[in-house]
């Protein structure tokens, strides 16, 4: 079935460090891919998305590229800030019989000043 | 404000009680969802309704019964609450014909069963 695998956290970085959070997926066909962010005590917010191979999603300095050949959608940011501390979820949507958003297990990012 | 709003934000109750969580969206979406987030932050879909019709019903105990009076509302009623029901429950909504916009989530209801 369709699934998403994320790197386990927590990921602890110093301010201005480079961030990569790995995400790979298993799906038949061509799903849409998403990154959501959950700040402490809040709901999930859509961070970025990509709907087809080689698309790059970007928002707030974060980027992720839909790589069909490696079935990956890694999240990157060149210089993290303390305010980026949150849980990041990779997710895929595949229509048809499943027709639901499937999440990875989430990766906690802690940025220290 | 356009949003998905859930009430209550916190709910503490005793085992065996029955409780409800309400969700409303004013985004004009036609599909609504309930997700459960456990203590390890894992998110799992429970139910989905499209235009008041149930379209996804994961393997959730019968004690959980969703109700959608109209496409802007999706409530969750839980009977005979158990300790294992303690979690954060998120409501979400989307447009059925264009999931590429992603889902919009409410801020969650933290249910604690004691």
XYZ file of C-alpha atoms in Angstrom:
227
model
C 0.000 0.000 0.000
C 0.893 3.662 -0.048
C 3.187 4.853 2.735
C 5.626 7.557 3.791
C 8.881 7.083 5.682
C 10.609 9.964 7.449
C 13.872 10.159 9.279
C 13.480 9.804 13.012
C 14.072 12.770 15.223
C 14.721 14.710 17.126
C 16.939 16.790 14.889
C 18.846 19.358 16.938
C 20.598 22.206 15.137
C 22.162 25.515 15.971
C 20.687 28.668 14.522
C 21.764 29.321 10.902
C 22.665 25.663 10.310
C 21.568 23.799 7.175
C 18.557 21.534 7.542
C 17.677 18.325 5.731
C 14.799 16.091 6.759
C 14.589 12.965 4.637
C 11.317 11.630 3.302
C 10.724 8.699 0.969
C 7.462 7.284 -0.207
C 5.921 4.123 -1.584
C 2.994 4.515 -3.934
C 1.553 3.121 -7.104
C 1.317 5.791 -9.728
C 2.029 9.455 -9.135
C 0.923 10.853 -5.795
C 0.982 14.500 -4.758
C 3.511 15.191 -2.008
C 3.306 17.616 0.896
C 5.198 18.904 3.887
C 3.176 20.036 6.878
C 4.493 21.773 9.986
C 3.063 21.585 13.505
C 4.203 24.254 15.956
C 3.862 23.440 19.663
C 0.237 23.316 20.770
C -1.125 24.024 17.303
C -2.665 22.181 14.377
C -0.922 21.266 11.160
C -0.182 23.900 8.559
C 0.640 23.221 4.942
C 4.262 24.247 4.374
C 4.803 23.307 0.723
C 3.719 20.852 -1.928
C 4.608 19.301 -5.271
C 2.178 17.573 -7.555
C 4.382 15.963 -10.208
C 7.882 14.666 -10.779
C 10.682 17.277 -10.708
C 8.378 19.917 -9.217
C 9.980 21.970 -6.465
C 7.809 23.230 -3.651
C 9.044 26.196 -1.639
C 7.829 28.418 1.176
C 9.409 30.460 4.001
C 12.912 29.434 2.894
C 12.065 25.732 2.882
C 12.324 23.676 -0.308
C 11.607 20.122 -1.412
C 11.900 18.516 -4.843
C 9.708 15.644 -6.020
C 12.181 12.966 -7.143
C 10.398 10.106 -8.842
C 13.576 8.134 -9.548
C 14.445 7.957 -5.852
C 10.819 8.242 -4.591
C 11.926 11.050 -2.304
C 10.764 14.490 -1.179
C 13.459 15.705 1.200
C 12.885 18.981 3.052
C 15.754 21.500 3.112
C 16.430 24.957 4.473
C 19.667 26.823 4.134
C 19.658 28.636 7.477
C 17.275 27.627 10.259
C 15.971 29.921 12.957
C 14.793 29.224 16.496
C 11.258 29.940 15.279
C 11.496 26.930 12.915
C 11.402 24.571 15.904
C 8.391 22.335 15.274
C 7.348 18.873 14.124
C 7.529 18.388 10.356
C 5.340 15.846 8.568
C 5.836 14.494 5.090
C 2.611 13.328 3.443
C 1.291 11.936 0.200
C -2.098 12.069 -1.419
C -3.161 9.470 -3.891
C -6.686 9.485 -5.196
C -8.746 6.590 -6.392
C -9.632 3.906 -3.874
C -7.464 5.343 -1.104
C -8.395 9.007 -1.554
C -6.752 10.181 1.656
C -3.722 12.072 2.909
C -1.186 9.655 4.390
C 1.369 11.033 6.834
C 4.845 10.010 7.845
C 5.646 9.697 11.531
C 6.829 13.287 11.887
C 10.290 14.674 12.690
C 10.853 16.989 15.626
C 13.231 19.844 14.840
C 14.776 21.751 17.736
C 16.831 24.834 16.844
C 19.056 26.252 19.564
C 20.230 29.883 19.657
C -11.698 34.450 9.751
C -11.826 31.565 7.319
C -10.800 28.432 9.111
C -11.508 25.027 10.496
C -12.614 25.409 14.086
C -12.936 22.668 16.677
C -14.496 22.696 20.107
C -13.564 22.080 22.796
C -9.807 22.607 22.715
C -9.303 20.496 25.839
C -11.487 17.723 27.196
C -10.792 15.805 30.395
C -13.251 13.066 31.282
C -13.585 9.812 33.150
C -13.549 6.341 31.691
C -16.957 5.146 30.611
C -18.311 8.603 29.807
C -19.705 9.698 26.439
C -18.375 12.878 24.835
C -18.599 14.830 21.589
C -16.181 17.003 19.657
C -17.509 19.508 17.141
C -15.917 20.775 13.939
C -16.961 23.486 11.531
C -15.334 24.908 8.426
C -16.215 28.049 6.498
C -13.856 27.483 3.587
C -16.505 26.179 1.213
C -14.865 22.738 1.218
C -16.975 19.674 0.571
C -14.906 17.020 2.326
C -14.081 16.764 6.027
C -11.918 14.401 8.056
C -11.088 13.271 11.549
C -7.499 12.341 12.359
C -6.143 10.961 15.618
C -2.652 11.949 16.805
C -1.147 9.730 19.473
C 1.454 10.603 22.080
C 4.272 9.917 19.602
C 2.759 12.432 17.159
C 1.671 9.722 14.726
C -1.325 10.860 12.655
C -3.906 8.374 11.489
C -7.079 9.061 9.568
C -10.281 7.871 11.189
C -13.149 9.083 9.002
C -13.870 11.155 5.946
C -17.142 12.649 4.735
C -17.872 14.112 1.321
C -21.054 16.186 1.086
C -22.412 14.519 4.230
C -21.664 11.004 2.979
C -19.160 8.734 4.668
C -16.368 7.831 2.241
C -13.579 6.633 4.525
C -14.062 4.583 7.658
C -10.799 3.161 8.910
C -10.697 0.358 11.458
C -12.033 2.460 14.272
C -14.027 0.968 17.191
C -17.808 1.266 16.932
C -17.719 3.499 19.995
C -16.666 6.289 17.633
C -19.511 7.674 15.558
C -19.082 10.632 13.228
C -22.027 12.751 12.170
C -22.171 15.296 9.377
C -25.383 17.367 9.435
C -24.164 19.387 6.438
C -20.961 19.712 4.456
C -19.632 22.461 6.731
C -19.873 20.404 9.930
C -18.430 17.103 11.078
C -18.868 16.041 14.679
C -17.338 13.094 16.489
C -19.182 11.302 19.256
C -17.358 8.799 21.441
C -19.190 6.349 23.693
C -17.806 4.523 26.704
C -14.476 6.303 26.689
C -11.348 4.258 27.420
C -7.880 5.257 28.594
C -6.486 4.443 25.148
C -8.709 7.068 23.573
C -6.513 9.770 25.085
C -5.000 11.632 22.132
C -5.264 14.823 20.130
C -8.072 14.714 17.572
C -7.773 16.902 14.500
C -10.507 17.877 12.123
C -9.554 18.831 8.561
C -11.253 19.816 5.327
C -10.493 19.929 1.619
C -12.019 20.164 -1.829
C -12.743 16.673 -3.119
C -11.988 17.627 -6.703
C -8.671 19.291 -5.932
C -6.704 17.709 -3.154
C -3.581 19.312 -4.573
C -4.421 22.311 -2.436
C -3.858 20.107 0.582
C -5.982 19.841 3.670
C -6.735 22.631 6.149
C -6.543 21.485 9.749
C -8.193 22.683 12.911
C -6.099 23.380 15.994
C -6.999 20.078 17.621
C -8.884 18.770 20.650
C -6.747 17.235 23.369
C -8.782 14.453 24.958
C -7.584 13.049 28.263
C -9.414 10.052 29.726
C -8.741 9.427 33.422
